[in-house]
Amino acid sequence: MTPFVLKKENLSFYPAALKICKIFYPKRPQNTTTTIQKPPLVKKNTAFKLNLQFDHPYLRERNITPQVARFFQLGFCTSGMMKQRIAIPIVDRDKYTVAYCGRTIHHDCYPKYLFPTRFQKSKYLFNLQNLVPHSPNPVFIVEGFFDCIHIHTCGFDSLALMGTTISAVQIDLLKYLDRRYILMLDGDEAGKKAMHIIKAILKRENIANHAVYLIHKKEPELLDRDELELFVDRNLLG
C-alpha cells in the first residue's frame, strides 16, 4: 500500500510510511483511572509528627532537662499510640527515625515499654546516630534508654541494647562503629546472666570490650560521672 500513498500524496517513503501507521495504528488515549503505576521511591519518614512535651515531671525525676529531651527528641506524648507515655525515638544508622517506643509514667500501666506492632528492636542500637565510627574513646553498652541517656549527658559515649540480649544485626552495628566497648548491664540477676552471655559473644566476634559487673542491683543510671570515668580509664589501660 505504501507505493500507492507515495504516488497519490506525492510523498517520500518515510513520510508515507508514517502516515499509514497513523491511519492503521492510532495512538490509544491513556486511561488514567486504570493505569497502574509504581509508587515513587520514598525515604523513610524522619518526622513522626508527635505532640511532645520536653518539660515534664517524669523527665525531671529522671534528671532529664528540657534541653536534653530536645537533643534526644523525646518527650511526654499527648496523642496517638504513645499517648500518656514518654515517646522515645529510635534512629537507624542513616539517621532516620524508624519508630518510637513509649515508656509508661504509671507504675500500674503495662507494658512498661510499648513498641509498635511488628517492630524489631533487635535490628537497632539506641543512640547509634550520635556516635562517630573509629573514635579511640570507648562506648558504654547498657540495657535501657535512660541508662544510655544518663551516660551520654555525663560526657561519655553510650549505646543501649533495649534489652538483655544482643542480635547478629547489633553485632554488625558494633563492628561498623569499630570502637572499644564497656559492657555494663544492670546488677540484677537477669543483667548478670546476660553479661556472661554477651561478653562471650563479643569475644567470639573479636570485638574489643571490657566488662563491668554492677552489684546490689545497681543500674548504670545511678552512677555518677566520677564512677563512669573510672571505668573509662580502666578500659583505656586495657
PDB file of C-alpha atoms in Angstrom:
ATOM      1  CA  MET A   1       0.000   0.000   0.000  1.00  0.00           C
ATOM      2  CA  THR A   2       2.960   2.320   0.532  1.00  0.00           C
ATOM      3  CA  PRO A   3       3.678   2.816  -3.215  1.00  0.00           C
ATOM      4  CA  PHE A   4       0.032   3.922  -3.666  1.00  0.00           C
ATOM      5  CA  VAL A   5       0.393   6.516  -0.921  1.00  0.00           C
ATOM      6  CA  LEU A   6       3.735   7.620  -2.354  1.00  0.00           C
ATOM      7  CA  LYS A   7       2.145   8.312  -5.722  1.00  0.00           C
ATOM      8  CA  LYS A   8      -1.197   9.727  -4.540  1.00  0.00           C
ATOM      9  CA  GLU A   9       0.195  12.016  -1.829  1.00  0.00           C
ATOM     10  CA  ASN A  10       3.445  12.812  -3.645  1.00  0.00           C
ATOM     11  CA  LEU A  11       5.456  11.835  -0.535  1.00  0.00           C
ATOM     12  CA  SER A  12       8.840  10.251   0.046  1.00  0.00           C
ATOM     13  CA  PHE A  13       8.996   6.790   1.599  1.00  0.00           C
ATOM     14  CA  TYR A  14       9.365   7.693   5.294  1.00  0.00           C
ATOM     15  CA  PRO A  15       6.531  10.292   5.447  1.00  0.00           C
ATOM     16  CA  ALA A  16       4.293   7.884   3.554  1.00  0.00           C
ATOM     17  CA  ALA A  17       5.026   5.025   5.972  1.00  0.00           C
ATOM     18  CA  LEU A  18       4.411   7.327   8.937  1.00  0.00           C
ATOM     19  CA  LYS A  19       1.039   8.364   7.546  1.00  0.00           C
ATOM     20  CA  ILE A  20      -0.012   4.721   7.094  1.00  0.00           C
ATOM     21  CA  CYS A  21       0.946   3.968  10.711  1.00  0.00           C
ATOM     22  CA  LYS A  22      -1.184   6.839  11.951  1.00  0.00           C
ATOM     23  CA  ILE A  23      -4.166   5.564   9.952  1.00  0.00           C
ATOM     24  CA  PHE A  24      -3.997   1.909  10.963  1.00  0.00           C
ATOM     25  CA  TYR A  25      -2.352   2.201  14.403  1.00  0.00           C
ATOM     26  CA  PRO A  26      -3.741   5.319  16.052  1.00  0.00           C
ATOM     27  CA  LYS A  27      -2.343   6.218  19.475  1.00  0.00           C
ATOM     28  CA  ARG A  28      -4.594   4.938  22.236  1.00  0.00           C
ATOM     29  CA  PRO A  29      -5.764   7.503  24.786  1.00  0.00           C
ATOM     30  CA  GLN A  30      -4.331   6.917  28.230  1.00  0.00           C
ATOM     31  CA  ASN A  31      -6.882   5.751  30.772  1.00  0.00           C
ATOM     32  CA  THR A  32      -5.723   7.427  33.981  1.00  0.00           C
ATOM     33  CA  THR A  33      -8.243   5.511  36.073  1.00  0.00           C
ATOM     34  CA  THR A  34      -6.906   2.069  35.233  1.00  0.00           C
ATOM     35  CA  THR A  35      -3.208   2.718  34.676  1.00  0.00           C
ATOM     36  CA  ILE A  36      -1.139   1.015  37.397  1.00  0.00           C
ATOM     37  CA  GLN A  37       1.957   2.945  38.331  1.00  0.00           C
ATOM     38  CA  LYS A  38       4.722   2.013  40.697  1.00  0.00           C
ATOM     39  CA  PRO A  39       4.807   4.162  43.825  1.00  0.00           C
ATOM     40  CA  PRO A  40       7.658   6.681  43.973  1.00  0.00           C
ATOM     41  CA  LEU A  41      10.719   5.710  45.930  1.00  0.00           C
ATOM     42  CA  VAL A  42      10.274   7.466  49.257  1.00  0.00           C
ATOM     43  CA  LYS A  43      12.831   7.726  52.031  1.00  0.00           C
ATOM     44  CA  LYS A  44      11.930   6.572  55.491  1.00  0.00           C
ATOM     45  CA  ASN A  45       9.886   9.005  57.493  1.00  0.00           C
ATOM     46  CA  THR A  46      12.184  11.201  59.539  1.00  0.00           C
ATOM     47  CA  ALA A  47       9.466  13.281  61.164  1.00  0.00           C
ATOM     48  CA  PHE A  48       6.843  11.413  63.119  1.00  0.00           C
ATOM     49  CA  LYS A  49       4.660  14.404  63.929  1.00  0.00           C
ATOM     50  CA  LEU A  50       4.081  13.750  67.608  1.00  0.00           C
ATOM     51  CA  ASN A  51       2.941  16.398  70.008  1.00  0.00           C
ATOM     52  CA  LEU A  52       5.691  16.106  72.625  1.00  0.00           C
ATOM     53  CA  GLN A  53       6.279  17.949  75.867  1.00  0.00           C
ATOM     54  CA  PHE A  54      10.008  18.260  76.553  1.00  0.00           C
ATOM     55  CA  ASP A  55       9.424  19.542  80.082  1.00  0.00           C
ATOM     56  CA  HIS A  56       7.529  17.015  82.199  1.00  0.00           C
ATOM     57  CA  PRO A  57       7.645  15.958  85.890  1.00  0.00           C
ATOM     58  CA  TYR A  58       8.582  12.369  84.991  1.00  0.00           C
ATOM     59  CA  LEU A  59      11.526  13.540  82.915  1.00  0.00           C
ATOM     60  CA  ARG A  60      12.691  15.826  85.698  1.00  0.00           C
ATOM     61  CA  GLU A  61      12.558  12.861  88.101  1.00  0.00           C
ATOM     62  CA  ARG A  62      14.931  11.049  85.742  1.00  0.00           C
ATOM     63  CA  ASN A  63      17.225  14.120  85.665  1.00  0.00           C
ATOM     64  CA  ILE A  64      16.387  14.827  82.031  1.00  0.00           C
ATOM     65  CA  THR A  65      16.250  18.565  81.410  1.00  0.00           C
ATOM     66  CA  PRO A  66      14.215  20.082  78.555  1.00  0.00           C
ATOM     67  CA  GLN A  67      17.498  20.695  76.721  1.00  0.00           C
ATOM     68  CA  VAL A  68      18.466  17.018  76.942  1.00  0.00           C
ATOM     69  CA  ALA A  69      14.932  15.975  75.936  1.00  0.00           C
ATOM     70  CA  ARG A  70      15.127  18.182  72.857  1.00  0.00           C
ATOM     71  CA  PHE A  71      18.541  16.772  71.964  1.00  0.00           C
ATOM     72  CA  PHE A  72      17.172  13.221  72.001  1.00  0.00           C
ATOM     73  CA  GLN A  73      13.774  14.379  70.674  1.00  0.00           C
ATOM     74  CA  LEU A  74      11.911  12.528  73.418  1.00  0.00           C
ATOM     75  CA  GLY A  75       9.038  13.801  75.475  1.00  0.00           C
ATOM     76  CA  PHE A  76       5.647  13.229  77.020  1.00  0.00           C
ATOM     77  CA  CYS A  77       3.202  12.382  74.251  1.00  0.00           C
ATOM     78  CA  THR A  78      -0.356  13.710  74.333  1.00  0.00           C
ATOM     79  CA  SER A  79      -1.841  11.884  71.342  1.00  0.00           C
ATOM     80  CA  GLY A  80      -1.717   8.759  69.215  1.00  0.00           C
ATOM     81  CA  MET A  81      -0.445   5.303  70.113  1.00  0.00           C
ATOM     82  CA  MET A  82       2.090   6.734  72.584  1.00  0.00           C
ATOM     83  CA  LYS A  83      -0.472   8.882  74.398  1.00  0.00           C
ATOM     84  CA  GLN A  84       0.270   9.383  78.108  1.00  0.00           C
ATOM     85  CA  ARG A  85       3.752   7.874  77.659  1.00  0.00           C
ATOM     86  CA  ILE A  86       7.276   9.200  77.204  1.00  0.00           C
ATOM     87  CA  ALA A  87       7.871   8.778  73.476  1.00  0.00           C
ATOM     88  CA  ILE A  88      11.474   7.832  72.706  1.00  0.00           C
ATOM     89  CA  PRO A  89      12.643   7.888  69.063  1.00  0.00           C
ATOM     90  CA  ILE A  90      14.705   5.015  67.673  1.00  0.00           C
ATOM     91  CA  VAL A  91      17.024   6.119  64.885  1.00  0.00           C
ATOM     92  CA  ASP A  92      18.884   3.901  62.444  1.00  0.00           C
ATOM     93  CA  ARG A  93      22.478   4.083  61.221  1.00  0.00           C
ATOM     94  CA  ASP A  94      21.491   6.515  58.456  1.00  0.00           C
ATOM     95  CA  LYS A  95      19.933   8.893  60.996  1.00  0.00           C
ATOM     96  CA  TYR A  96      16.329   8.125  60.055  1.00  0.00           C
ATOM     97  CA  THR A  97      13.690   7.813  62.757  1.00  0.00           C
ATOM     98  CA  VAL A  98      12.262   4.327  62.294  1.00  0.00           C
ATOM     99  CA  ALA A  99       9.947   4.070  65.319  1.00  0.00           C
ATOM    100  CA  TYR A 100       9.015   5.396  68.728  1.00  0.00           C
ATOM    101  CA  CYS A 101       8.983   3.461  71.972  1.00  0.00           C
ATOM    102  CA  GLY A 102       6.556   4.604  74.646  1.00  0.00           C
ATOM    103  CA  ARG A 103       7.607   4.399  78.299  1.00  0.00           C
ATOM    104  CA  THR A 104       4.727   4.448  80.769  1.00  0.00           C
ATOM    105  CA  ILE A 105       4.840   7.015  83.567  1.00  0.00           C
ATOM    106  CA  HIS A 106       2.494   4.987  85.792  1.00  0.00           C
ATOM    107  CA  HIS A 107       3.595   2.035  87.946  1.00  0.00           C
ATOM    108  CA  ASP A 108       0.378   0.078  87.277  1.00  0.00           C
ATOM    109  CA  CYS A 109       0.343   0.506  83.474  1.00  0.00           C
ATOM    110  CA  TYR A 110       1.534  -2.301  81.206  1.00  0.00           C
ATOM    111  CA  PRO A 111       3.509  -2.867  79.141  1.00  0.00           C
ATOM    112  CA  LYS A 112       6.236  -0.806  80.714  1.00  0.00           C
ATOM    113  CA  TYR A 113       7.741  -0.156  77.285  1.00  0.00           C
ATOM    114  CA  LEU A 114       5.407  -0.102  74.294  1.00  0.00           C
ATOM    115  CA  PHE A 115       6.871  -0.764  70.852  1.00  0.00           C
ATOM    116  CA  PRO A 116       4.949  -0.567  67.557  1.00  0.00           C
ATOM    117  CA  THR A 117       3.483  -3.808  66.281  1.00  0.00           C
ATOM    118  CA  ARG A 118       5.980  -5.905  64.292  1.00  0.00           C
ATOM    119  CA  PHE A 119       8.832  -3.519  65.101  1.00  0.00           C
ATOM    120  CA  GLN A 120      12.073  -5.461  65.626  1.00  0.00           C
ATOM    121  CA  LYS A 121      14.182  -3.664  68.204  1.00  0.00           C
ATOM    122  CA  SER A 122      16.941  -6.262  67.743  1.00  0.00           C
ATOM    123  CA  LYS A 123      17.836  -4.551  64.450  1.00  0.00           C
ATOM    124  CA  TYR A 124      18.825  -1.282  66.103  1.00  0.00           C
ATOM    125  CA  LEU A 125      21.021   0.225  68.804  1.00  0.00           C
ATOM    126  CA  PHE A 126      19.657   3.224  70.658  1.00  0.00           C
ATOM    127  CA  ASN A 127      21.789   6.383  70.310  1.00  0.00           C
ATOM    128  CA  LEU A 128      23.847   4.992  67.430  1.00  0.00           C
ATOM    129  CA  GLN A 129      23.196   8.157  65.412  1.00  0.00           C
ATOM    130  CA  ASN A 130      25.166  10.270  67.898  1.00  0.00           C
ATOM    131  CA  LEU A 131      28.362   8.204  67.782  1.00  0.00           C
ATOM    132  CA  VAL A 132      31.330   8.602  65.460  1.00  0.00           C
ATOM    133  CA  PRO A 133      32.937   5.454  63.975  1.00  0.00           C
ATOM    134  CA  HIS A 134      36.606   4.645  64.652  1.00  0.00           C
ATOM    135  CA  SER A 135      36.987   7.034  67.608  1.00  0.00           C
ATOM    136  CA  PRO A 136      39.528   5.949  70.252  1.00  0.00           C
ATOM    137  CA  ASN A 137      37.077   6.737  73.067  1.00  0.00           C
ATOM    138  CA  PRO A 138      35.256   3.709  74.482  1.00  0.00           C
ATOM    139  CA  VAL A 139      31.482   3.244  74.292  1.00  0.00           C
ATOM    140  CA  PHE A 140      29.320   2.011  77.156  1.00  0.00           C
ATOM    141  CA  ILE A 141      26.848  -0.729  76.191  1.00  0.00           C
ATOM    142  CA  VAL A 142      23.852  -0.750  78.531  1.00  0.00           C
ATOM    143  CA  GLU A 143      20.350  -2.196  78.641  1.00  0.00           C
ATOM    144  CA  GLY A 144      17.964   0.721  78.700  1.00  0.00           C
ATOM    145  CA  PHE A 145      17.207   4.101  77.196  1.00  0.00           C
ATOM    146  CA  PHE A 146      17.589   6.104  80.398  1.00  0.00           C
ATOM    147  CA  ASP A 147      20.890   4.432  81.331  1.00  0.00           C
ATOM    148  CA  CYS A 148      22.188   5.393  77.906  1.00  0.00           C
ATOM    149  CA  ILE A 149      20.915   8.969  78.137  1.00  0.00           C
ATOM    150  CA  HIS A 150      22.401   9.417  81.615  1.00  0.00           C
ATOM    151  CA  ILE A 151      25.847   8.253  80.494  1.00  0.00           C
ATOM    152  CA  HIS A 152      25.674  10.459  77.410  1.00  0.00           C
ATOM    153  CA  THR A 153      24.826  13.540  79.489  1.00  0.00           C
ATOM    154  CA  CYS A 154      27.794  12.730  81.757  1.00  0.00           C
ATOM    155  CA  GLY A 155      30.018  13.213  78.728  1.00  0.00           C
ATOM    156  CA  PHE A 156      30.656   9.621  77.615  1.00  0.00           C
ATOM    157  CA  ASP A 157      29.578   7.689  74.541  1.00  0.00           C
ATOM    158  CA  SER A 158      26.907   5.060  75.076  1.00  0.00           C
ATOM    159  CA  LEU A 159      24.556   2.645  73.328  1.00  0.00           C
ATOM    160  CA  ALA A 160      21.506   0.751  74.553  1.00  0.00           C
ATOM    161  CA  LEU A 161      20.568  -2.775  73.505  1.00  0.00           C
ATOM    162  CA  MET A 162      16.952  -2.142  74.560  1.00  0.00           C
ATOM    163  CA  GLY A 163      17.056  -5.394  76.491  1.00  0.00           C
ATOM    164  CA  THR A 164      19.389  -8.101  77.797  1.00  0.00           C
ATOM    165  CA  THR A 165      20.178  -9.856  74.513  1.00  0.00           C
ATOM    166  CA  ILE A 166      22.310  -8.983  71.526  1.00  0.00           C
ATOM    167  CA  SER A 167      21.479  -9.932  67.931  1.00  0.00           C
ATOM    168  CA  ALA A 168      23.607 -10.595  64.863  1.00  0.00           C
ATOM    169  CA  VAL A 169      22.449  -7.270  63.398  1.00  0.00           C
ATOM    170  CA  GLN A 170      23.513  -5.409  66.526  1.00  0.00           C
ATOM    171  CA  ILE A 171      26.878  -7.164  66.411  1.00  0.00           C
ATOM    172  CA  ASP A 172      27.307  -5.896  62.837  1.00  0.00           C
ATOM    173  CA  LEU A 173      26.477  -2.365  64.001  1.00  0.00           C
ATOM    174  CA  LEU A 174      29.160  -2.590  66.689  1.00  0.00           C
ATOM    175  CA  LYS A 175      31.645  -3.726  64.048  1.00  0.00           C
ATOM    176  CA  TYR A 176      30.556  -0.821  61.844  1.00  0.00           C
ATOM    177  CA  LEU A 177      31.386   1.625  64.669  1.00  0.00           C
ATOM    178  CA  ASP A 178      34.745  -0.080  65.212  1.00  0.00           C
ATOM    179  CA  ARG A 179      35.180   1.151  68.782  1.00  0.00           C
ATOM    180  CA  ARG A 180      36.222  -0.261  72.148  1.00  0.00           C
ATOM    181  CA  TYR A 181      33.268  -1.123  74.353  1.00  0.00           C
ATOM    182  CA  ILE A 182      32.469  -1.210  78.052  1.00  0.00           C
ATOM    183  CA  LEU A 183      29.734  -3.758  78.661  1.00  0.00           C
ATOM    184  CA  MET A 184      27.734  -2.665  81.694  1.00  0.00           C
ATOM    185  CA  LEU A 185      24.269  -4.120  82.217  1.00  0.00           C
ATOM    186  CA  ASP A 186      22.062  -3.886  85.309  1.00  0.00           C
ATOM    187  CA  GLY A 187      23.229  -5.504  88.528  1.00  0.00           C
ATOM    188  CA  ASP A 188      20.161  -7.745  88.925  1.00  0.00           C
ATOM    189  CA  GLU A 189      20.179 -11.472  88.161  1.00  0.00           C
ATOM    190  CA  ALA A 190      18.962 -11.013  84.586  1.00  0.00           C
ATOM    191  CA  GLY A 191      21.690  -8.475  83.935  1.00  0.00           C
ATOM    192  CA  LYS A 192      24.441 -10.641  85.427  1.00  0.00           C
ATOM    193  CA  LYS A 193      23.368 -13.653  83.385  1.00  0.00           C
ATOM    194  CA  ALA A 194      23.205 -11.589  80.212  1.00  0.00           C
ATOM    195  CA  MET A 195      26.653 -10.125  80.899  1.00  0.00           C
ATOM    196  CA  HIS A 196      28.312 -13.560  80.733  1.00  0.00           C
ATOM    197  CA  ILE A 197      26.498 -14.475  77.519  1.00  0.00           C
ATOM    198  CA  ILE A 198      27.077 -11.196  75.690  1.00  0.00           C
ATOM    199  CA  LYS A 199      30.714 -10.957  76.768  1.00  0.00           C
ATOM    200  CA  ALA A 200      31.316 -14.420  75.301  1.00  0.00           C
ATOM    201  CA  ILE A 201      29.653 -13.383  72.041  1.00  0.00           C
ATOM    202  CA  LEU A 202      31.743 -10.213  71.776  1.00  0.00           C
ATOM    203  CA  LYS A 203      34.904 -12.210  72.410  1.00  0.00           C
ATOM    204  CA  ARG A 204      33.945 -14.724  69.735  1.00  0.00           C
ATOM    205  CA  GLU A 205      33.349 -11.872  67.270  1.00  0.00           C
ATOM    206  CA  ASN A 206      36.700 -10.253  68.136  1.00  0.00           C
ATOM    207  CA  ILE A 207      35.037  -7.090  69.414  1.00  0.00           C
ATOM    208  CA  ALA A 208      37.224  -5.357  71.980  1.00  0.00           C
ATOM    209  CA  ASN A 209      35.370  -4.939  75.241  1.00  0.00           C
ATOM    210  CA  HIS A 210      35.743  -4.622  78.975  1.00  0.00           C
ATOM    211  CA  ALA A 211      33.004  -5.925  81.277  1.00  0.00           C
ATOM    212  CA  VAL A 212      31.821  -4.041  84.349  1.00  0.00           C
ATOM    213  CA  TYR A 213      29.704  -6.089  86.737  1.00  0.00           C
ATOM    214  CA  LEU A 214      27.466  -3.926  88.903  1.00  0.00           C
ATOM    215  CA  ILE A 215      26.417  -5.207  92.321  1.00  0.00           C
ATOM    216  CA  HIS A 216      23.465  -4.727  94.669  1.00  0.00           C
ATOM    217  CA  LYS A 217      21.055  -4.459  91.713  1.00  0.00           C
ATOM    218  CA  LYS A 218      22.577  -1.116  90.826  1.00  0.00           C
ATOM    219  CA  GLU A 219      21.826   0.396  87.416  1.00  0.00           C
ATOM    220  CA  PRO A 220      24.156   2.487  85.212  1.00  0.00           C
ATOM    221  CA  GLU A 221      21.725   5.398  85.578  1.00  0.00           C
ATOM    222  CA  LEU A 222      22.638   5.599  89.281  1.00  0.00           C
ATOM    223  CA  LEU A 223      26.377   6.002  88.715  1.00  0.00           C
ATOM    224  CA  ASP A 224      27.890   9.465  88.863  1.00  0.00           C
ATOM    225  CA  ARG A 225      30.390  10.921  86.425  1.00  0.00           C
ATOM    226  CA  ASP A 226      33.444  10.070  88.548  1.00  0.00           C
ATOM    227  CA  GLU A 227      32.449   6.399  88.733  1.00  0.00           C
ATOM    228  CA  LEU A 228      31.880   6.254  84.988  1.00  0.00           C
ATOM    229  CA  GLU A 229      35.215   7.948  84.325  1.00  0.00           C
ATOM    230  CA  LEU A 230      36.951   5.325  86.451  1.00  0.00           C
ATOM    231  CA  PHE A 231      35.561   2.565  84.208  1.00  0.00           C
ATOM    232  CA  VAL A 232      36.660   4.504  81.127  1.00  0.00           C
ATOM    233  CA  ASP A 233      40.211   4.811  82.482  1.00  0.00           C
ATOM    234  CA  ARG A 234      40.333   1.078  83.169  1.00  0.00           C
ATOM    235  CA  ASN A 235      39.202   0.359  79.641  1.00  0.00           C
ATOM    236  CA  LEU A 236      41.833   2.620  78.108  1.00  0.00           C
ATOM    237  CA  LEU A 237      44.514   0.949  80.186  1.00  0.00           C
ATOM    238  CA  GLY A 238      43.415  -2.403  78.812  1.00  0.00           C
TER     239      GLY A 238
END
